[in-house]
mmCIF file of C-alpha atoms and ligand atoms in Angstrom:
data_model
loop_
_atom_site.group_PDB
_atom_site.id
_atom_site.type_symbol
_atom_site.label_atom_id
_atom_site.label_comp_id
_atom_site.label_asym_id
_atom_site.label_seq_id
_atom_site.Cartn_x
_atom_site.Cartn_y
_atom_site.Cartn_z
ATOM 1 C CA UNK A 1 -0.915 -13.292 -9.971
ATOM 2 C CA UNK A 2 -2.235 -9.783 -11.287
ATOM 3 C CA UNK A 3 -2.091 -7.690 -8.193
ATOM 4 C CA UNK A 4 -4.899 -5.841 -9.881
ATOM 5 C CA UNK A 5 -7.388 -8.162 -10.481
ATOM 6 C CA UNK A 6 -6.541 -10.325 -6.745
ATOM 7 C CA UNK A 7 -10.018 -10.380 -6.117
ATOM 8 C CA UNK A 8 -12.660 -10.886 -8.725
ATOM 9 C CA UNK A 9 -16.101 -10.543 -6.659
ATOM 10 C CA UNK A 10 -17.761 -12.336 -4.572
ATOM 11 C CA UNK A 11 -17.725 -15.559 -6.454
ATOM 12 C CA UNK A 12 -14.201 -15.808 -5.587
ATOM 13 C CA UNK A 13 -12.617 -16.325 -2.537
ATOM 14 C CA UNK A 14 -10.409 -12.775 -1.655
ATOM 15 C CA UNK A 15 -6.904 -13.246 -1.593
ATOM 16 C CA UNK A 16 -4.382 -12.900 1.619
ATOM 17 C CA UNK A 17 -2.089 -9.875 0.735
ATOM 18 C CA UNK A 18 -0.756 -9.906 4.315
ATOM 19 C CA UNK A 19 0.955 -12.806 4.132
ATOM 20 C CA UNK A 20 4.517 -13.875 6.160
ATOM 21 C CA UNK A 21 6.183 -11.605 4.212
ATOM 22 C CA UNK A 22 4.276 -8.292 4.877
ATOM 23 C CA UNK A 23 3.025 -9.703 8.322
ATOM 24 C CA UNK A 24 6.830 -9.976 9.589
ATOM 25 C CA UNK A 25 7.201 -6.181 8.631
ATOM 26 C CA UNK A 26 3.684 -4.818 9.470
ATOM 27 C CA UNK A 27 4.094 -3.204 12.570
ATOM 28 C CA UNK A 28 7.665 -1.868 12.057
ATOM 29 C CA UNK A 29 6.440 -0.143 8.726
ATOM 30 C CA UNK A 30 3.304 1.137 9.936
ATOM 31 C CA UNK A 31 5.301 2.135 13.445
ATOM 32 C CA UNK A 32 3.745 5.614 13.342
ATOM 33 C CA UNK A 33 0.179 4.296 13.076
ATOM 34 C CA UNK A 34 1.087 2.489 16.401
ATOM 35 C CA UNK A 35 1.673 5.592 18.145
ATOM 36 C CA UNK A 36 -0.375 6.360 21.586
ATOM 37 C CA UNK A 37 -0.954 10.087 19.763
ATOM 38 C CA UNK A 38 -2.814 7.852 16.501
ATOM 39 C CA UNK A 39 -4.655 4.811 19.069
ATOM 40 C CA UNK A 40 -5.426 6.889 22.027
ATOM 41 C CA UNK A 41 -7.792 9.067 20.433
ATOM 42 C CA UNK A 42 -9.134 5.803 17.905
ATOM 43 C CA UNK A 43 -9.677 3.579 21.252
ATOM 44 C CA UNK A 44 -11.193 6.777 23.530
ATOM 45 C CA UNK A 45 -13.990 6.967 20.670
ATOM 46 C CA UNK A 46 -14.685 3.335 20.153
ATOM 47 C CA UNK A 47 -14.768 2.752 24.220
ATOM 48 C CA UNK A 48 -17.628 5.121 24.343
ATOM 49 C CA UNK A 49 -19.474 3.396 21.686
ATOM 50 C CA UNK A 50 -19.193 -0.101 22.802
ATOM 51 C CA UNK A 51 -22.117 0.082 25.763
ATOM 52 C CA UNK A 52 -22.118 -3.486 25.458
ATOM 53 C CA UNK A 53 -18.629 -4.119 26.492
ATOM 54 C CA UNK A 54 -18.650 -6.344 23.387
ATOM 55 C CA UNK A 55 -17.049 -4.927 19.672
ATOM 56 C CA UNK A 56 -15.868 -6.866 16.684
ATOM 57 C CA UNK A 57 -12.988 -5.709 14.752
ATOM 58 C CA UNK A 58 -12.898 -6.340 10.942
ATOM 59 C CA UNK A 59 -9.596 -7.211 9.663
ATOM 60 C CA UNK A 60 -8.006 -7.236 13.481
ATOM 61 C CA UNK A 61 -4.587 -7.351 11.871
ATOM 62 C CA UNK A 62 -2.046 -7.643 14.519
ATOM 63 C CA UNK A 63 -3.999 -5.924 17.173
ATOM 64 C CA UNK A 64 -3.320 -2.477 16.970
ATOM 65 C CA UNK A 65 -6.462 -1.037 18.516
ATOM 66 C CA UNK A 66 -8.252 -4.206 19.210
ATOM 67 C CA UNK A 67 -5.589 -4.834 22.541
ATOM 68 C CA UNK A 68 -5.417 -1.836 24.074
ATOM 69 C CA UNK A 69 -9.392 -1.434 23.566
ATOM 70 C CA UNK A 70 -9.569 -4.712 25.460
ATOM 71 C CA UNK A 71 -7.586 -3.490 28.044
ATOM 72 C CA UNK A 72 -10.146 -1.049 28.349
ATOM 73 C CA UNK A 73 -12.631 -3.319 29.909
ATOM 74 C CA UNK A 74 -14.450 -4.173 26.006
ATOM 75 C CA UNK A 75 -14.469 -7.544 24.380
ATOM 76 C CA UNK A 76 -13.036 -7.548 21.199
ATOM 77 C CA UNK A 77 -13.703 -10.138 18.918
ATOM 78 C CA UNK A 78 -11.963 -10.148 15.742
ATOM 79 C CA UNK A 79 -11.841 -11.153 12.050
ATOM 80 C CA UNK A 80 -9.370 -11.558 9.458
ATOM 81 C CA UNK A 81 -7.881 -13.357 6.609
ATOM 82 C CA UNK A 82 -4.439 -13.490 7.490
ATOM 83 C CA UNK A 83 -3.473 -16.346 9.708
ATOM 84 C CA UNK A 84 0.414 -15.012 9.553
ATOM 85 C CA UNK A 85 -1.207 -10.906 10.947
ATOM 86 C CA UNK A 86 -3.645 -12.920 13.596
ATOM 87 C CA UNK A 87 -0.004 -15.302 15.067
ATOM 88 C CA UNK A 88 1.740 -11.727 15.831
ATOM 89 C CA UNK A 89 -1.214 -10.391 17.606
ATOM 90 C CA UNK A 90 -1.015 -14.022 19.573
ATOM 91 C CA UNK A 91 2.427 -13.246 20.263
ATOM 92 C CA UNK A 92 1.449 -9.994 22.069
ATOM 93 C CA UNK A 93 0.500 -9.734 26.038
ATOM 94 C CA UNK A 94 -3.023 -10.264 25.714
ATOM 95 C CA UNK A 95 -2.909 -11.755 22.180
ATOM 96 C CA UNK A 96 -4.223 -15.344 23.569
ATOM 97 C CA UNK A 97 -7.578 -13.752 24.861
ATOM 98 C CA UNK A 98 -8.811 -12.318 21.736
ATOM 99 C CA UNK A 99 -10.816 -14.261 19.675
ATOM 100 C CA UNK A 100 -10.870 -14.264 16.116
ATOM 101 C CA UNK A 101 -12.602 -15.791 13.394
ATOM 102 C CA UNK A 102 -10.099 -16.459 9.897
ATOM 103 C CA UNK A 103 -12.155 -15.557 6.845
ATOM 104 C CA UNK A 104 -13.445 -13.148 4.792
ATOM 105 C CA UNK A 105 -15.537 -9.711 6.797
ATOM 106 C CA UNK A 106 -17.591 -9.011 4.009
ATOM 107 C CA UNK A 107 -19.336 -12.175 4.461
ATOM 108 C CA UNK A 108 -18.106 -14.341 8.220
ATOM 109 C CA UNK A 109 -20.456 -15.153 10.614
ATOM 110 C CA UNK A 110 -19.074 -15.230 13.985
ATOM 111 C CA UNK A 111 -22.364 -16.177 15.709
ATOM 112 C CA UNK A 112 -22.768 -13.236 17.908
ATOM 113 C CA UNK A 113 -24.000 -9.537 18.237
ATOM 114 C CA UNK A 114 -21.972 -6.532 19.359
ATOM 115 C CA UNK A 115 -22.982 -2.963 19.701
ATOM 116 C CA UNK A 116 -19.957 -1.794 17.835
ATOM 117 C CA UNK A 117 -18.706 -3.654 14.561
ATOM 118 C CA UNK A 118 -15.399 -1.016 13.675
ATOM 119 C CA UNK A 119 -13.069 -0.974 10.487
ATOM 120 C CA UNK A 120 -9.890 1.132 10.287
ATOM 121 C CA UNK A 121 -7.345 2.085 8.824
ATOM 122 C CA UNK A 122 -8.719 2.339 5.266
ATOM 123 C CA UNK A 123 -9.571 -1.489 5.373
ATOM 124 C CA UNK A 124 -12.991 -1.375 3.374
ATOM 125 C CA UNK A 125 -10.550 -0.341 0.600
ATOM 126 C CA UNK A 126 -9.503 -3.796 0.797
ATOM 127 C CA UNK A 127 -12.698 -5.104 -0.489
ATOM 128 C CA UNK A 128 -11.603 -4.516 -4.472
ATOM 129 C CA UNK A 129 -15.142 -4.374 -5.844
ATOM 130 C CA UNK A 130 -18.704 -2.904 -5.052
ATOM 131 C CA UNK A 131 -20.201 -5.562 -4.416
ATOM 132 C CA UNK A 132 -17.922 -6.668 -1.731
ATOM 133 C CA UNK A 133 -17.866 -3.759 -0.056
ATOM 134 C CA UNK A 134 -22.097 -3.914 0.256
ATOM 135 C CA UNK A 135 -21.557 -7.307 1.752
ATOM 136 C CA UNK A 136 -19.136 -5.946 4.076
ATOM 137 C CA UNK A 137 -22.285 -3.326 5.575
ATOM 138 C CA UNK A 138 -24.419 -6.021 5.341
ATOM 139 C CA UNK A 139 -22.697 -8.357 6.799
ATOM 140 C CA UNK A 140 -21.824 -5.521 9.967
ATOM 141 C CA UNK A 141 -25.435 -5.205 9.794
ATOM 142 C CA UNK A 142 -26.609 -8.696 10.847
ATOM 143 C CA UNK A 143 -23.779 -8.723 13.623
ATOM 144 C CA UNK A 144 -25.556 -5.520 15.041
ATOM 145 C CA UNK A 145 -27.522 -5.276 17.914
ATOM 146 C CA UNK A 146 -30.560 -2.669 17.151
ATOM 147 C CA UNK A 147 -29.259 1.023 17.639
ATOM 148 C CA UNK A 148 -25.604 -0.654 17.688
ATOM 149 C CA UNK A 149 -23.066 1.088 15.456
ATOM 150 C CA UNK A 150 -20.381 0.573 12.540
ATOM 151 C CA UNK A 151 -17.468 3.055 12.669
ATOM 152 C CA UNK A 152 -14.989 3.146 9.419
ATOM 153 C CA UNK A 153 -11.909 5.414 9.271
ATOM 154 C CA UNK A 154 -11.160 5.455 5.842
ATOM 155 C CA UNK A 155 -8.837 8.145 3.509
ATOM 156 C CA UNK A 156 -11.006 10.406 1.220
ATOM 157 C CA UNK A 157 -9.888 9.430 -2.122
ATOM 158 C CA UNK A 158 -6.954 11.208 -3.176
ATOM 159 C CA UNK A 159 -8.032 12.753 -6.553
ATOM 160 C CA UNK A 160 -7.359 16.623 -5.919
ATOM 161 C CA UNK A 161 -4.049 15.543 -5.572
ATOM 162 C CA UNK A 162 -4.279 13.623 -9.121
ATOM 163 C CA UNK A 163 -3.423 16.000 -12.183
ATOM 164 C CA UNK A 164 -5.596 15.609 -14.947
ATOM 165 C CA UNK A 165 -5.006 12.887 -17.176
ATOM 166 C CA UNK A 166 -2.251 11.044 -14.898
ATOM 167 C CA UNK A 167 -2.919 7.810 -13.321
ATOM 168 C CA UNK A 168 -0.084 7.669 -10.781
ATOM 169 C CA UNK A 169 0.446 9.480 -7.658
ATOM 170 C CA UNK A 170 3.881 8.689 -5.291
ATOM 171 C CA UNK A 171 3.295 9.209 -1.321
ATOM 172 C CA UNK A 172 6.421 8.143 -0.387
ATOM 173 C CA UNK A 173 10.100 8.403 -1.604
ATOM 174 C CA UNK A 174 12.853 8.005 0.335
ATOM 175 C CA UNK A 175 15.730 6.249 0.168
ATOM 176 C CA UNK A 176 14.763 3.387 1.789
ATOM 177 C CA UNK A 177 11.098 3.464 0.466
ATOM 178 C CA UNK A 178 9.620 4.150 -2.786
ATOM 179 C CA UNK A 179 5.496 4.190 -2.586
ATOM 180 C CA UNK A 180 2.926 5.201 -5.757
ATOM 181 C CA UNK A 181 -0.470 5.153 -6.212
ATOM 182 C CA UNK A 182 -1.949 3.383 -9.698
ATOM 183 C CA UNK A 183 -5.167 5.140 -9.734
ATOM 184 C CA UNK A 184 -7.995 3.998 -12.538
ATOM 185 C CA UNK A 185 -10.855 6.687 -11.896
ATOM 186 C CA UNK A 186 -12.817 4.804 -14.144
ATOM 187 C CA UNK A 187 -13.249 1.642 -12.001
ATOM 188 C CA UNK A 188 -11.991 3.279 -8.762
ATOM 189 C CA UNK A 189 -9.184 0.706 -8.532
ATOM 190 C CA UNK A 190 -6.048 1.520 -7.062
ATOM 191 C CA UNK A 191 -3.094 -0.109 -6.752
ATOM 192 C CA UNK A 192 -0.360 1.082 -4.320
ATOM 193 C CA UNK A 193 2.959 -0.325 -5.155
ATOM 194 C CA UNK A 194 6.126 -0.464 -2.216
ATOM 195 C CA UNK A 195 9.611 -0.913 -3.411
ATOM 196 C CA UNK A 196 11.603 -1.526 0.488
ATOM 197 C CA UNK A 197 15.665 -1.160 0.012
ATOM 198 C CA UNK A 198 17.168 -2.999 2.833
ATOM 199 C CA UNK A 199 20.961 -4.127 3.494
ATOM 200 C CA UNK A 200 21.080 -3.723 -0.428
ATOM 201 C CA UNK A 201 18.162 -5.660 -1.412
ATOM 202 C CA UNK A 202 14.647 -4.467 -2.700
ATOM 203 C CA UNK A 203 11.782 -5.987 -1.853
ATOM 204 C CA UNK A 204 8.410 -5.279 -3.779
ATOM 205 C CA UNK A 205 4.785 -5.217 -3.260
ATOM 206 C CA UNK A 206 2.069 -4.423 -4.756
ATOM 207 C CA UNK A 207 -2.001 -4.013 -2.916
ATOM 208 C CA UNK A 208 -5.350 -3.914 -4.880
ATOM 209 C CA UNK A 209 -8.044 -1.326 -3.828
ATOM 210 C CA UNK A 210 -10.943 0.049 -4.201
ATOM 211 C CA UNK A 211 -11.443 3.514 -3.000
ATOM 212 C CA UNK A 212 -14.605 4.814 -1.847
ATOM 213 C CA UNK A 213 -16.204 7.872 -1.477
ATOM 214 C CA UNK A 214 -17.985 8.993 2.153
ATOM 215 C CA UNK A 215 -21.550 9.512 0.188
ATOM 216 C CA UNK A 216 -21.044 6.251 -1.553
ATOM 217 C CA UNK A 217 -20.358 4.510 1.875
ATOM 218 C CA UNK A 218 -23.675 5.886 2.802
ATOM 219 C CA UNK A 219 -25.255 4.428 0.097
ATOM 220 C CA UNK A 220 -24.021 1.162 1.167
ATOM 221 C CA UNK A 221 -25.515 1.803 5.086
ATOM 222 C CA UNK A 222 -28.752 2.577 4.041
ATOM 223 C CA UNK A 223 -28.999 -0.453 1.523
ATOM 224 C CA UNK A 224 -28.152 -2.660 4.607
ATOM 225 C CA UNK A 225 -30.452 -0.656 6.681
ATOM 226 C CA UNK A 226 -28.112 1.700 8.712
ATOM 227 C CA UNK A 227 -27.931 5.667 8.946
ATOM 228 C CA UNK A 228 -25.466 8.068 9.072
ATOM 229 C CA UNK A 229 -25.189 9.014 12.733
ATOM 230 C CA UNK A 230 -21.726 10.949 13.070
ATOM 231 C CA UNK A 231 -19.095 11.880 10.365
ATOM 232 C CA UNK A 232 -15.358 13.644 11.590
ATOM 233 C CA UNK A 233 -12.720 14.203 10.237
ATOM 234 C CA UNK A 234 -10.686 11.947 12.797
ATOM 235 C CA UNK A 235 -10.777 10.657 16.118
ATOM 236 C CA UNK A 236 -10.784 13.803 17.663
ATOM 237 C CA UNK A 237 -13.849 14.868 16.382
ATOM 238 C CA UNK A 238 -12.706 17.214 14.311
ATOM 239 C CA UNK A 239 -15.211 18.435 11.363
ATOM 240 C CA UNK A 240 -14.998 16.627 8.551
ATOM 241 C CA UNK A 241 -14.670 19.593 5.369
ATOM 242 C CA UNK A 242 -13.974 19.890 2.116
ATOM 243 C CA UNK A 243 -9.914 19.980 2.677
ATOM 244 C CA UNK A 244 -9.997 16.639 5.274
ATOM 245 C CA UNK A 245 -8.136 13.824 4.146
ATOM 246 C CA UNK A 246 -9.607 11.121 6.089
ATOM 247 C CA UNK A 247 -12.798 10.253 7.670
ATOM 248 C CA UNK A 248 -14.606 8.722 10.489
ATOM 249 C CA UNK A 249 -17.435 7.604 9.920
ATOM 250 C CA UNK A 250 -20.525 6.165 12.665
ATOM 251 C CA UNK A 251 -23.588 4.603 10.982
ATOM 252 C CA UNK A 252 -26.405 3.342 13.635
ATOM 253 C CA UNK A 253 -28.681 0.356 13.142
ATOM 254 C CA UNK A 254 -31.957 1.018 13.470
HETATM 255 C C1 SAM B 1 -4.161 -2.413 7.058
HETATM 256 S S1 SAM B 1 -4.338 -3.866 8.002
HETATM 257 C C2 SAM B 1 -5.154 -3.218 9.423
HETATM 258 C C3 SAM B 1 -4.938 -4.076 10.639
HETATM 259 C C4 SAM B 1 -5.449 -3.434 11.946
HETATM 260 N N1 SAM B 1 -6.867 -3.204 11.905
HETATM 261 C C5 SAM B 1 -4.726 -2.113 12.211
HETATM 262 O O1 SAM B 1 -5.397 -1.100 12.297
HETATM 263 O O2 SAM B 1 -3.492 -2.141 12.339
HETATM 264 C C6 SAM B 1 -5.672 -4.704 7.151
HETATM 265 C C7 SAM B 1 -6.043 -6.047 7.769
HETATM 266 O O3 SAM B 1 -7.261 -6.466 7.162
HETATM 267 C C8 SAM B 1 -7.140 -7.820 6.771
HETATM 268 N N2 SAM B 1 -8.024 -8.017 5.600
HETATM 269 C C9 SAM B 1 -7.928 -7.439 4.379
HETATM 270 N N3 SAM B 1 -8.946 -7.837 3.600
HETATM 271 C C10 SAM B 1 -9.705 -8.681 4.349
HETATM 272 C C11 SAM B 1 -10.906 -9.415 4.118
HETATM 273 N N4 SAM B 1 -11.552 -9.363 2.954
HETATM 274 N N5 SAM B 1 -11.390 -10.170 5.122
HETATM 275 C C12 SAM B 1 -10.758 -10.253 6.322
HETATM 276 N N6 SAM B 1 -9.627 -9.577 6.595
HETATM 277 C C13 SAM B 1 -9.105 -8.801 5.626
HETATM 278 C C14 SAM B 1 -5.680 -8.027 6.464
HETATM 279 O O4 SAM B 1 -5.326 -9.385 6.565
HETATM 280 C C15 SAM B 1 -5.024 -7.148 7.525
HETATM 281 O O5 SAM B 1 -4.794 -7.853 8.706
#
């Protein structure tokens, strides 16, 4: 398999790069994103959104925001691709309640409306092609009551940090983990390759992307016939400038 080219469009079924392997580590690697400092703000902003008491998380992953939003009182519903990432979220107190559809978010149905449809953690950069990631808004779109809204937190593309003419960019190395960057500006693909030493043994892998840019994201809401309502530059609302890294982003149905 070409870790590159995983997903070809949307003739192709996408393929599951959380399987066992990265599912058994997911939470330990990504332990600071599990932090009450990173959810608490992430599930304050999403409560207040969800007037429904109903949201649906796109690629719910092991339940990171989606439990301790529904401890909050909201109904999450949930989709995702990897059967391994939904079984740990199972495993977790609360786990059983959530239901959640396997399959694809840029184009599931799971036969129901929410006023909040939310994607995090830079997961629209898991769609791998433009076209995918249209389907993904209008797929939100049809799950959307009218006036509901679609919140992404995404990374701004990393290019200032990109020297001219170089393609790869490490954001990690330590001596337990080696991470880089494969960046084709041309296509907006990037690849982020993990080498893991553990107990002397390495353990590599390597996730297609497709970065996207906030304006380009807009783009994509008003083709599916949303609007920009809100843009920070996290969960705190802090304003979203030139020099922010990341991005939250609230698009309303009309
Ligand atoms: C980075 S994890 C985020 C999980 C969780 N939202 C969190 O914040 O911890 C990305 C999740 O999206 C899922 N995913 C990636 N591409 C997907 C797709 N096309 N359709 C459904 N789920 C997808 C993966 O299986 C994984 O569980």
């Amino acid at each position: 398999m070409d870790a590159t080219t995983g997903r070809a469009g949307r003739g192709t079924e996408p393929l599951n790069f959380f399987d066992e392997g990265v599912a058994a580590r997911y939470d330990e690697a990504s332990a600071e994103m599990f932090t009450s400092d990173r959810v608490d703000p992430a599930v304050q902003f999403l409560a207040g959104l969800a007037w429904g008491h109903s949201a649906l998380e796109l690629g719910i992953g092991t339940g990171r925001i989606a439990l301790p939003l529904s401890r909050k009182g909201v109904l999450v519903h949930g989709i995702d691709l990897s059967p391994q990432m939904v079984a740990r979220l199972r495993e977790k107190p609360g786990g059983e309640g959530i239901e959640v559809t396997i399959g694809d978010f840029a184009t599931t149905k799971v036969g129901k409306r929410f006023s909040l449809v939310y994607l995090v953690y830079s997961t629209i950069d898991n769609l791998t092609t433009q076209d995918a990631q249209v389907a993904c808004f209008c797929n939100v779109a049809e799950h959307l009551e009218p006036g509901g809204c679609f919140v992404v937190e995404a990374g701004v593309p990393p290019l200032q940090r990109l020297p001219p003419g170089e393609t790869v960019r490490p954001f990690s190395v330590t001596s337990t983990h080696l991470g880089f960057d494969e960046i084709d500006v041309a296509t907006q693909r990037l690849t982020s390759h993990h080498y893991f030493v553990s107990a002397g043994r390495m353990e590599v892998v390597s996730m297609p992307f497709r970065y996207v840019w906030p304006a380009e994201l807009d783009l994509m809401a008003r083709i599916a016939g949303m609007t920009l309502r809100e843009r920070w530059a996290d969960w705190t609302r802090e304003q979203f400038t030139a020099d922010s890294d990341a991005h939250v982003s609230v698009w309303q149905k009309a």
